[in-house]
Coordinates of C-alpha atoms in Angstrom, one line a residue:
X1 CA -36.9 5.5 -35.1
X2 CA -36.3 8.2 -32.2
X3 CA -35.9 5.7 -29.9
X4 CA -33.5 4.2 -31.5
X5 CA -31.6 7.1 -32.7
X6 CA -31.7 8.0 -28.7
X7 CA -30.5 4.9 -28.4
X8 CA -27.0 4.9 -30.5
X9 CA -26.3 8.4 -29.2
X10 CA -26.1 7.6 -25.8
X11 CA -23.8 4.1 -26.7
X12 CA -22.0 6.8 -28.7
X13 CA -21.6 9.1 -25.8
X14 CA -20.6 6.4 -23.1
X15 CA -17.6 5.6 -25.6
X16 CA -16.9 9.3 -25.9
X17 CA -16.7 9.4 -22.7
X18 CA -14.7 6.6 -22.1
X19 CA -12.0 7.4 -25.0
X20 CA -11.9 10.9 -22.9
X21 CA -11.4 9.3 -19.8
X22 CA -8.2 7.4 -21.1
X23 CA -6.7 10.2 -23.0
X24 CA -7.0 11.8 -19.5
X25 CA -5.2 9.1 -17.9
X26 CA -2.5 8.7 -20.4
X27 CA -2.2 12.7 -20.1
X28 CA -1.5 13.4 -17.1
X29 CA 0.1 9.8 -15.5
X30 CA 3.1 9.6 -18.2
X31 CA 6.0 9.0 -16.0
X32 CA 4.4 10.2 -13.2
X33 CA 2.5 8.7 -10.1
X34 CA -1.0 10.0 -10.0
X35 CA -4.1 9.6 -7.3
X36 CA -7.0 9.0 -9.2
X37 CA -11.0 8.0 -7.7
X38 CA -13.4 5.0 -9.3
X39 CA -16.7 6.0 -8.9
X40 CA -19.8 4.1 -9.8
X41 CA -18.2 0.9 -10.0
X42 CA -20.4 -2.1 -10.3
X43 CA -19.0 -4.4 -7.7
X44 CA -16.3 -2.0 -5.3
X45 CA -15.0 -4.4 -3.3
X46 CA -14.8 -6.8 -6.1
X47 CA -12.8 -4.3 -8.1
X48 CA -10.8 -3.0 -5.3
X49 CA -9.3 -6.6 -4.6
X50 CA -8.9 -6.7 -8.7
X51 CA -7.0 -3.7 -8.1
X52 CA -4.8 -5.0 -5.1
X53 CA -4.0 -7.8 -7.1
X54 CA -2.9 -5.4 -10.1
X55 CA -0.3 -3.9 -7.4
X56 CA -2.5 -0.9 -7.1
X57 CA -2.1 1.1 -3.7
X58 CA -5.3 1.0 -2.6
X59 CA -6.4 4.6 -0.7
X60 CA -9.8 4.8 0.1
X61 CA -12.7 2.4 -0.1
X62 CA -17.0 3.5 0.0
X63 CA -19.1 0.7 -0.6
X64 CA -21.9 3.0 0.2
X65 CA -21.0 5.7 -2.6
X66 CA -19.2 2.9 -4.9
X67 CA -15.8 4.9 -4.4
X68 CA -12.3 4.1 -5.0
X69 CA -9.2 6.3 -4.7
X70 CA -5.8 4.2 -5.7
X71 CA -2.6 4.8 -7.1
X72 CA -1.8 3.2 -10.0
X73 CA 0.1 3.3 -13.8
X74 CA -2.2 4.2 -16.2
X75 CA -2.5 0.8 -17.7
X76 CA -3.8 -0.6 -14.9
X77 CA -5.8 2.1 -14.1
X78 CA -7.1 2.5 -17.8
X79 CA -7.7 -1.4 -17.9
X80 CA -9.6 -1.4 -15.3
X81 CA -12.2 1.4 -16.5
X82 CA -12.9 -0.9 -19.7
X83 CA -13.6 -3.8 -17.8
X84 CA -15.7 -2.0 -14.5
X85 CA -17.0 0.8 -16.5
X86 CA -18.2 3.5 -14.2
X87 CA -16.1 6.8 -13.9
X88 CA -12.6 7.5 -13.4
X89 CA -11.0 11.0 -12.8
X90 CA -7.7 11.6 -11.7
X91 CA -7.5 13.9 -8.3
X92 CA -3.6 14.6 -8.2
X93 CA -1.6 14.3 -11.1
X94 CA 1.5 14.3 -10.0
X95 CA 1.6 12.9 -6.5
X96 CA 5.4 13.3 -6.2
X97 CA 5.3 17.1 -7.0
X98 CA 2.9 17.2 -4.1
X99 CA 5.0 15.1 -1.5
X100 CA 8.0 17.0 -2.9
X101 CA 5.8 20.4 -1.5
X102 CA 5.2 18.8 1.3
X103 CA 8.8 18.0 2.0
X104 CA 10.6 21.4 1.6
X105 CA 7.8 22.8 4.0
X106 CA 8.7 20.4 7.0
X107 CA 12.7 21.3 5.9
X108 CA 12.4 25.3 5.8
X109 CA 10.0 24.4 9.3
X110 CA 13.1 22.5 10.8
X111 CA 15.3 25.5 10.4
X112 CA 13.4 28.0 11.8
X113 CA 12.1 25.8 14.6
X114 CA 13.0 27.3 18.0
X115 CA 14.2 25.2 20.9
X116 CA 10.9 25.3 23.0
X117 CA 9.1 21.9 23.6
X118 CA 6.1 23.2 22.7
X119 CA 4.2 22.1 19.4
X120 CA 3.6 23.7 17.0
X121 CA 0.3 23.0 15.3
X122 CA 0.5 24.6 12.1
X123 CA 2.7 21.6 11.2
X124 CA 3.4 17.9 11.5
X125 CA 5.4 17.0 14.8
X126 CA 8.5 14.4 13.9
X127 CA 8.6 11.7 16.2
X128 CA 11.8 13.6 18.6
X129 CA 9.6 16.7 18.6
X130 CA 6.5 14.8 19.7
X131 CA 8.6 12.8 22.3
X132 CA 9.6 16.3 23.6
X133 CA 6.3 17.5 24.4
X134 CA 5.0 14.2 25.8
X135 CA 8.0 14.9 28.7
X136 CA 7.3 18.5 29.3
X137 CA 3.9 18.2 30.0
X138 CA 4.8 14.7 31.9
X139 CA 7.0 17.1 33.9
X140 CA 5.3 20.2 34.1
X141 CA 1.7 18.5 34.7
X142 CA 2.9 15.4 37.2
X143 CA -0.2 15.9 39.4
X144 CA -2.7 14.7 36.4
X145 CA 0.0 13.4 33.3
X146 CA 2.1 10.7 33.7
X147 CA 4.6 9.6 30.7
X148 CA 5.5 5.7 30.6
X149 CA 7.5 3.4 27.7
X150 CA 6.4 0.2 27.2
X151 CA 9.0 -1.5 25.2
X152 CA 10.7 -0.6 21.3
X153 CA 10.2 -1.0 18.4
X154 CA 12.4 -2.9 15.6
X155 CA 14.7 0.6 15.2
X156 CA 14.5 1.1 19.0
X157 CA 12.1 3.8 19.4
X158 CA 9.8 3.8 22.7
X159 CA 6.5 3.1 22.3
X160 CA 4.9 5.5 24.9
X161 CA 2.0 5.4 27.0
X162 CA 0.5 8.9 28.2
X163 CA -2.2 8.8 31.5
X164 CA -4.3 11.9 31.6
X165 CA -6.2 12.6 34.2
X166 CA -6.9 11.9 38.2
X167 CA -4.3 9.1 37.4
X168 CA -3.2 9.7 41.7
X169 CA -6.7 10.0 43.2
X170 CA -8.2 7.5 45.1
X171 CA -11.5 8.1 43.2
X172 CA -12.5 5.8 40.9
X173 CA -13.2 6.5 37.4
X174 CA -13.3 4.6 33.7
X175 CA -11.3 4.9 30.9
X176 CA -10.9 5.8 27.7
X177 CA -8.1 4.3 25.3
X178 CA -7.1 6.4 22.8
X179 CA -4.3 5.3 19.7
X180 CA -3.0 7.3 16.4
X181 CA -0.7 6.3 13.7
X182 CA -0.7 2.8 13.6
X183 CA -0.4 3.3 9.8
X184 CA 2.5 5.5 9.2
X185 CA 1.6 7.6 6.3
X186 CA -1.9 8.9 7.7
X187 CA -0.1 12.0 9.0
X188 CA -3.2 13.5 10.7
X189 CA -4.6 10.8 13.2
X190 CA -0.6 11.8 14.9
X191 CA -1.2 15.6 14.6
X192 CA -5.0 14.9 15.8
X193 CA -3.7 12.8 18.7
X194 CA -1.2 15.5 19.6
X195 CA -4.5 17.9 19.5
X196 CA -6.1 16.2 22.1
X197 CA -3.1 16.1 24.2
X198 CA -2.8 19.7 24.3
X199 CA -6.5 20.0 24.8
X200 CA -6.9 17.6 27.5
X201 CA -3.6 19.4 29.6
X202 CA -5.7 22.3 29.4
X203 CA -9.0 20.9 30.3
X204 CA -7.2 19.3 33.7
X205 CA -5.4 22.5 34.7
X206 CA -8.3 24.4 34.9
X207 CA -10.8 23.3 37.6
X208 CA -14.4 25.8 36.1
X209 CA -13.1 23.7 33.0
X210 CA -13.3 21.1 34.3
X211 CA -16.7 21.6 36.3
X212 CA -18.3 22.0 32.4
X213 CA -17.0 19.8 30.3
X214 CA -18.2 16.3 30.6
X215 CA -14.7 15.1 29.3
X216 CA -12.7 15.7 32.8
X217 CA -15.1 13.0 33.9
X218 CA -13.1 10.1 32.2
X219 CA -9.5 9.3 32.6
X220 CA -6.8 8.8 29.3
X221 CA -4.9 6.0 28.4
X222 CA -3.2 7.4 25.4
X223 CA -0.6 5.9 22.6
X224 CA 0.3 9.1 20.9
X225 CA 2.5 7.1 17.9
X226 CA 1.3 3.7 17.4
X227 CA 3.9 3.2 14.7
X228 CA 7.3 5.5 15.4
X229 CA 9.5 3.4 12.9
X230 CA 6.9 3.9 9.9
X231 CA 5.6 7.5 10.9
X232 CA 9.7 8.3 10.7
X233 CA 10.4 6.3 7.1
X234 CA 7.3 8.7 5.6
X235 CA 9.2 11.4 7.0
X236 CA 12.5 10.6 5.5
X237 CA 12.2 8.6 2.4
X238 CA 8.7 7.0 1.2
X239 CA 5.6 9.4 2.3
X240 CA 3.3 6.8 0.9
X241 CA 4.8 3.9 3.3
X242 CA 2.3 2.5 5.7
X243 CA 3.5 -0.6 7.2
X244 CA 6.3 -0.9 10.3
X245 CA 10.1 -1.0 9.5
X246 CA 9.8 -5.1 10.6
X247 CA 13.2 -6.9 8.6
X248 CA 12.0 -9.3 5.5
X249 CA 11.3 -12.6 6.8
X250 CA 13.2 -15.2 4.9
X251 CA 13.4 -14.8 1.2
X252 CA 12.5 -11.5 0.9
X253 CA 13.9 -8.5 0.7
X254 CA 10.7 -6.6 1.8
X255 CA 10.6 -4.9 5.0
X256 CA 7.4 -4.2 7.3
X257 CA 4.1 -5.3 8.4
X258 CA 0.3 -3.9 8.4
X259 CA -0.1 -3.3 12.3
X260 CA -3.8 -3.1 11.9
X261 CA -3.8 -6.4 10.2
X262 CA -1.4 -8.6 12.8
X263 CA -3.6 -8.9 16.3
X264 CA -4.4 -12.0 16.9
X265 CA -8.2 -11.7 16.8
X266 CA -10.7 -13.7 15.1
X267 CA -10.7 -12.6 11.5
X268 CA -7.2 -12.5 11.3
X269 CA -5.7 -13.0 7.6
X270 CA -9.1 -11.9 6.2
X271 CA -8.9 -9.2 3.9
X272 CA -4.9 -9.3 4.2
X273 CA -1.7 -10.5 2.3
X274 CA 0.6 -13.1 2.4
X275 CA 3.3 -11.1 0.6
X276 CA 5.9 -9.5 2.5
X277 CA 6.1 -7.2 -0.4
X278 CA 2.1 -6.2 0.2
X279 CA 1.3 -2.7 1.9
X280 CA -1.4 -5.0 4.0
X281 CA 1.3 -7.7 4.4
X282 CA -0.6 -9.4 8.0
X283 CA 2.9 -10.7 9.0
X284 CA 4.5 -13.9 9.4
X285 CA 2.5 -15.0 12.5
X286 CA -0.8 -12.7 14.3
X287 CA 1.0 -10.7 17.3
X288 CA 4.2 -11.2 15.9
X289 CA 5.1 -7.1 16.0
X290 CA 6.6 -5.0 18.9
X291 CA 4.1 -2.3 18.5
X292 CA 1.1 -5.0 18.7
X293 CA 2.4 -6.7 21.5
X294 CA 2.6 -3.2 23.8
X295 CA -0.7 -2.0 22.6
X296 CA -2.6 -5.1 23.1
X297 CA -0.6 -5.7 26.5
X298 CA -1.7 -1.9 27.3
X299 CA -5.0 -2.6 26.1
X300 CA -5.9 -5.9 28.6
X301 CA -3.6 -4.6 31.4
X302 CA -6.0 -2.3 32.7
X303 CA -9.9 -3.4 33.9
X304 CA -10.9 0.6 33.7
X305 CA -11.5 1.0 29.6
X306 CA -15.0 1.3 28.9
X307 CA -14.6 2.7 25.3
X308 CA -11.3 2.3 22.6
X309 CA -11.0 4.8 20.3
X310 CA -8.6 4.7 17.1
X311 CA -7.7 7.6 14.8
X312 CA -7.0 6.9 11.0
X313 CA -7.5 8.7 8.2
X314 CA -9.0 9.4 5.5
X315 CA -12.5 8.8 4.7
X316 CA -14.6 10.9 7.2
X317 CA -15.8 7.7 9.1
X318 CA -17.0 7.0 12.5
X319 CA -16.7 3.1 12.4
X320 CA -18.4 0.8 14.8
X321 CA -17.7 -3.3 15.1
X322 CA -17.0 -5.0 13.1
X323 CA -14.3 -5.4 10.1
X324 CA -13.1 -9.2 10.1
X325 CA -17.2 -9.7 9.5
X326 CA -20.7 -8.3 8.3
X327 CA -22.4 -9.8 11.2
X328 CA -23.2 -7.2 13.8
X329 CA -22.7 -6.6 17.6
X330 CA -25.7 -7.6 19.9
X331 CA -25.5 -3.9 21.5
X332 CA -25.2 -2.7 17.8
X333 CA -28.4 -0.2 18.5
X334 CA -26.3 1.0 21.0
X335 CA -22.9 1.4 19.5
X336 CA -25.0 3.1 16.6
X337 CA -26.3 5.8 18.6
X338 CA -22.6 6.6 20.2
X339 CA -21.6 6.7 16.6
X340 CA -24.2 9.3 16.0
X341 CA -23.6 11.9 18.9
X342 CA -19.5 11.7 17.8
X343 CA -21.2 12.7 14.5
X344 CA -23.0 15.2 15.2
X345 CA -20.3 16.4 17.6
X346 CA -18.1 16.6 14.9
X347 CA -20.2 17.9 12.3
X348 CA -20.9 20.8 14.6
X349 CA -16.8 22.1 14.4
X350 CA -16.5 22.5 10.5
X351 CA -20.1 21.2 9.1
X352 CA -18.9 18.4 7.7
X353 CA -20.8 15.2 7.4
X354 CA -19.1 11.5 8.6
X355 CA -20.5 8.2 7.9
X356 CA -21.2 5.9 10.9
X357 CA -21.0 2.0 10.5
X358 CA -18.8 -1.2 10.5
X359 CA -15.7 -1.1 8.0
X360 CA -17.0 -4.6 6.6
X361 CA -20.6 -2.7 5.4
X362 CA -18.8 0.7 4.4
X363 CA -15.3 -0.8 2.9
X364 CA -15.0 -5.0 2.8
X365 CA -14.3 -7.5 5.3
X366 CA -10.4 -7.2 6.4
X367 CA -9.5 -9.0 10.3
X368 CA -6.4 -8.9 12.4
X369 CA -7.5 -4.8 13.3
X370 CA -7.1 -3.4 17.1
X371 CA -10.5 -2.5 16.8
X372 CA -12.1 -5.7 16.8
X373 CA -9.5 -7.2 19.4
X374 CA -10.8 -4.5 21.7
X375 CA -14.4 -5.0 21.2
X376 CA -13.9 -8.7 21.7
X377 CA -11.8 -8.8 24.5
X378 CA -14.3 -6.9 26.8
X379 CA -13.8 -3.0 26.1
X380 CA -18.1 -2.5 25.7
X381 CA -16.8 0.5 23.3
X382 CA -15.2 0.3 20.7
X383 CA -14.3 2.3 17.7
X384 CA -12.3 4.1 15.0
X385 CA -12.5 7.5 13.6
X386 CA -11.3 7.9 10.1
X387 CA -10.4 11.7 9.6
X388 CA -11.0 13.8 6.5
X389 CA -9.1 14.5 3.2
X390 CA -8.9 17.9 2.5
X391 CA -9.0 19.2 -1.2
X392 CA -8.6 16.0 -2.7
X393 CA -5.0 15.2 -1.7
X394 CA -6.1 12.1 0.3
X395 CA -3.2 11.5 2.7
X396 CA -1.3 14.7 1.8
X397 CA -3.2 16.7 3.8
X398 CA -2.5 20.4 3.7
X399 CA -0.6 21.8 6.9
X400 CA -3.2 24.9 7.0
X401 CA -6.1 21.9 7.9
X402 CA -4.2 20.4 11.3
X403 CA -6.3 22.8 13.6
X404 CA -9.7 22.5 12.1
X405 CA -9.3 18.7 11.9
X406 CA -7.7 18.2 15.6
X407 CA -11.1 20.5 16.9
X408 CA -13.3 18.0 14.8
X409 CA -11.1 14.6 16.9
X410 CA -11.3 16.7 20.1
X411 CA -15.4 17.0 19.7
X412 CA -15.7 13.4 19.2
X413 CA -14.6 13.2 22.8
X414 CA -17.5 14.8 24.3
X415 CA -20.1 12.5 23.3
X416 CA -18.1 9.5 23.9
X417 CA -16.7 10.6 27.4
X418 CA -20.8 11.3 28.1
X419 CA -21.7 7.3 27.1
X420 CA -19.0 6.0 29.2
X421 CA -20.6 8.1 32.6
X422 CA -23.8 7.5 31.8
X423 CA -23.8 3.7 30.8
X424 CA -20.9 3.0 33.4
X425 CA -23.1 -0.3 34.7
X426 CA -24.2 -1.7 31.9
X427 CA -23.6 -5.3 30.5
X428 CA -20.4 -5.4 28.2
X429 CA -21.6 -7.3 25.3
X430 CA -18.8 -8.0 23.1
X431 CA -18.8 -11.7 21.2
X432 CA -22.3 -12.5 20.7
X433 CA -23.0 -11.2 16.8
X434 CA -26.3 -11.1 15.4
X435 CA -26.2 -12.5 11.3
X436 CA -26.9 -9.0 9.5
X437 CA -25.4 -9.0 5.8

């Protein structure tokens, strides 16, 4: 008898639980976007493409911790619940009141900004602001910066290249490649980015700096904005947008394209959409964007890159090859342990804790990413970083975190600047994969 009265409770408290959960949902989405996280989700990936197919905006994926965060209505969201099970709580209720914080912080910013090209990191740079910078320390550092466009994008902004380092010496040393903002609405890979810029500058102007730090050892190839026309549209009308500004194709009035789903890599259209309407929309054709052509062209035009480095966010990930499959690197052992050090690197800044692995084991198998087209085309290296939320806001990241995030990107540095010197001779091993699922 107890075990059966045991029994019927706890079926009576999972459905308490569950009516809860819905009230909740109902409560605080009516009318209103909200941000809300799956956890313990039988199948994630399963539900997350259930989700994507639903419309949902899919946020954040952890197969590892069986984690979802999404935006959806609440029918969707509470229909998903009674068919999944696990938990659902909702982490912003009212996205829009949030953006609209957001907003009338970067407005009363823009009328107290002062002329000087300087950044300013207590808040996010526009794309004009950024592009100020980039030429005042072009200018002001010529011996060791060098500022260069490569081509526009759809609205006709330059897509710029920045070369730190011994960039006019006649000694030889490898590179690093270094991207941010590919997708526009992750607002603190740019900020990161511009960071590291400021970091590096300061690191080259100061010889005993640069005597210490193992990071003067490696020269910069650096695309500060991967994605100027989407970064822009987040800043002036849809915060949540993450595609490019590309015109509908044909028979639809849709506009943009995933960037980190168009290279033409193998893999591509894996893990993408067809529809032009699709925040992961792969395009009409692979390559077929102005800001994939540059970076790719950027990418293969020079024979120095030992290690490719993306910044994203969120998720607190350092992701190694590959995403268009589970099969693994030959040199995975190797890429591992880099992934580990830029761990432990980080976690030293702010003592928090990244996952390292390939975005097909920790999220689901997507292709058509600059990541794999790097690791395949040569680069031994080859990785992305996906920064932290902060507070639960995933993408609206709080203006008071830019600092302490941009120290945590500017650690991962060390550790990977110290792999590229000490493994500057050994065999790039890029396309042979090992079946590991």
């Amino acid at each position: 008898m107890r075990g059966i009265t045991s029994g019927r409770w706890s079926s009576y408290l999972q459905l308490w639980l569950l009516v809860i959960c819905i009230q909740n949902i109902t409560t605080s989405s009516a009318g209103k976007r909200s941000l809300y996280r799956f956890t313990d989700a039988s199948d994630v990936e399963v539900l997350a493409r259930e989700l994507e197919f639903k419309s949902a905006d899919i946020w954040k994926v952890n197969r590892h911790k069986r984690e979802i965060d999404f935006i959806a209505n609440p029918d969707v969201a509470r229909s998903s619940l009674e068919q999944n099970g696990g938990e659902l709580r909702v982490l912003v209720a009212d996205l829009d009141a949030l953006i609209r914080e957001e907003r009338a912080g970067i407005h009363s910013y823009r009328s107290k900004r002062s002329t000087s090209p300087e950044l300013d990191f207590t808040k996010f740079p526009s794309f004009e602001e950024l592009e100020d910078y980039l030429h005042h320390i072009a200018e002001k550092h010529s011996q060791f910066v060098k500022l260069e466009s490569h081509g526009y994008t759809h609205e006709n902004r330059s897509l710029y290249l920045l070369k730190i380092g011994q960039i006019n010496s006649r000694i030889e040393k490898k590179a690093m490649f270094l991207d941010a903002g590919i997708h526009a609405r992750e607002w603190a890979s740019v900020s990161s980015m511009a960071f590291i810029v400021s970091r590096l500058v300061d690191l080259f102007s100061d010889p005993q700096k640069m005597l210490n730090d193992v990071r003067s050892q490696v020269n910069y190839y650096i695309m500060p904005l991967a994605n100027p026309d989407g970064y822009e549209y987040t800043r002036s009308t849809d915060r949540l947008w993450r595609k490019n500004r590309a015109p509908p194709p044909e028979n639809s009035t849709c506009y943009g394209v995933d960037l980190n789903r168009n290279w033409n890599v193998s893999g591509y259209g894996v893990g993408a959409s067809d529809d032009p309407c699709s925040q992961i929309y792969k395009g009409s054709e692979p390559d077929s964007e102005p800001e994939v052509i540059t970076a790719k062209k950027l990418i293969s035009s020079f024979s120095d890159i030992r290690h490719y480095l993306g910044f994203h966010s969120y998720g607190s990930y350092v992701l190694t090859p590959f995403g268009y499959t589970k099969k693994l690197p030959e040199d995975n052992i190797r890429l591992l342990k880099v992934g580990h050090a830029m761990r432990e690197a980080i976690y030293a800044v702010n003592s928090r804790n990244y996952s390292v692995g390939s975005p097909a084991h920790i999220f689901y198998v997507a292709g058509g990413a600059s990541d794999d087209y790097s690791k395949l085309s040569g680069i031994p290296t080859s990785m992305t970083i996906e920064l932290p939320e902060v507070d639960g806001t995933g993408f609206i990241l709080p203006s008071e975190s830019i600092i302490d995030i941009g120290k945590e990107a500017w650690a991962s540095l060390e550790p990977a600047a110290a792999q590229i010197v000490e493994y500057e001779d050994y065999e790039v091993q890029s396309s042979i994969c090992v079946g590991k699922n």
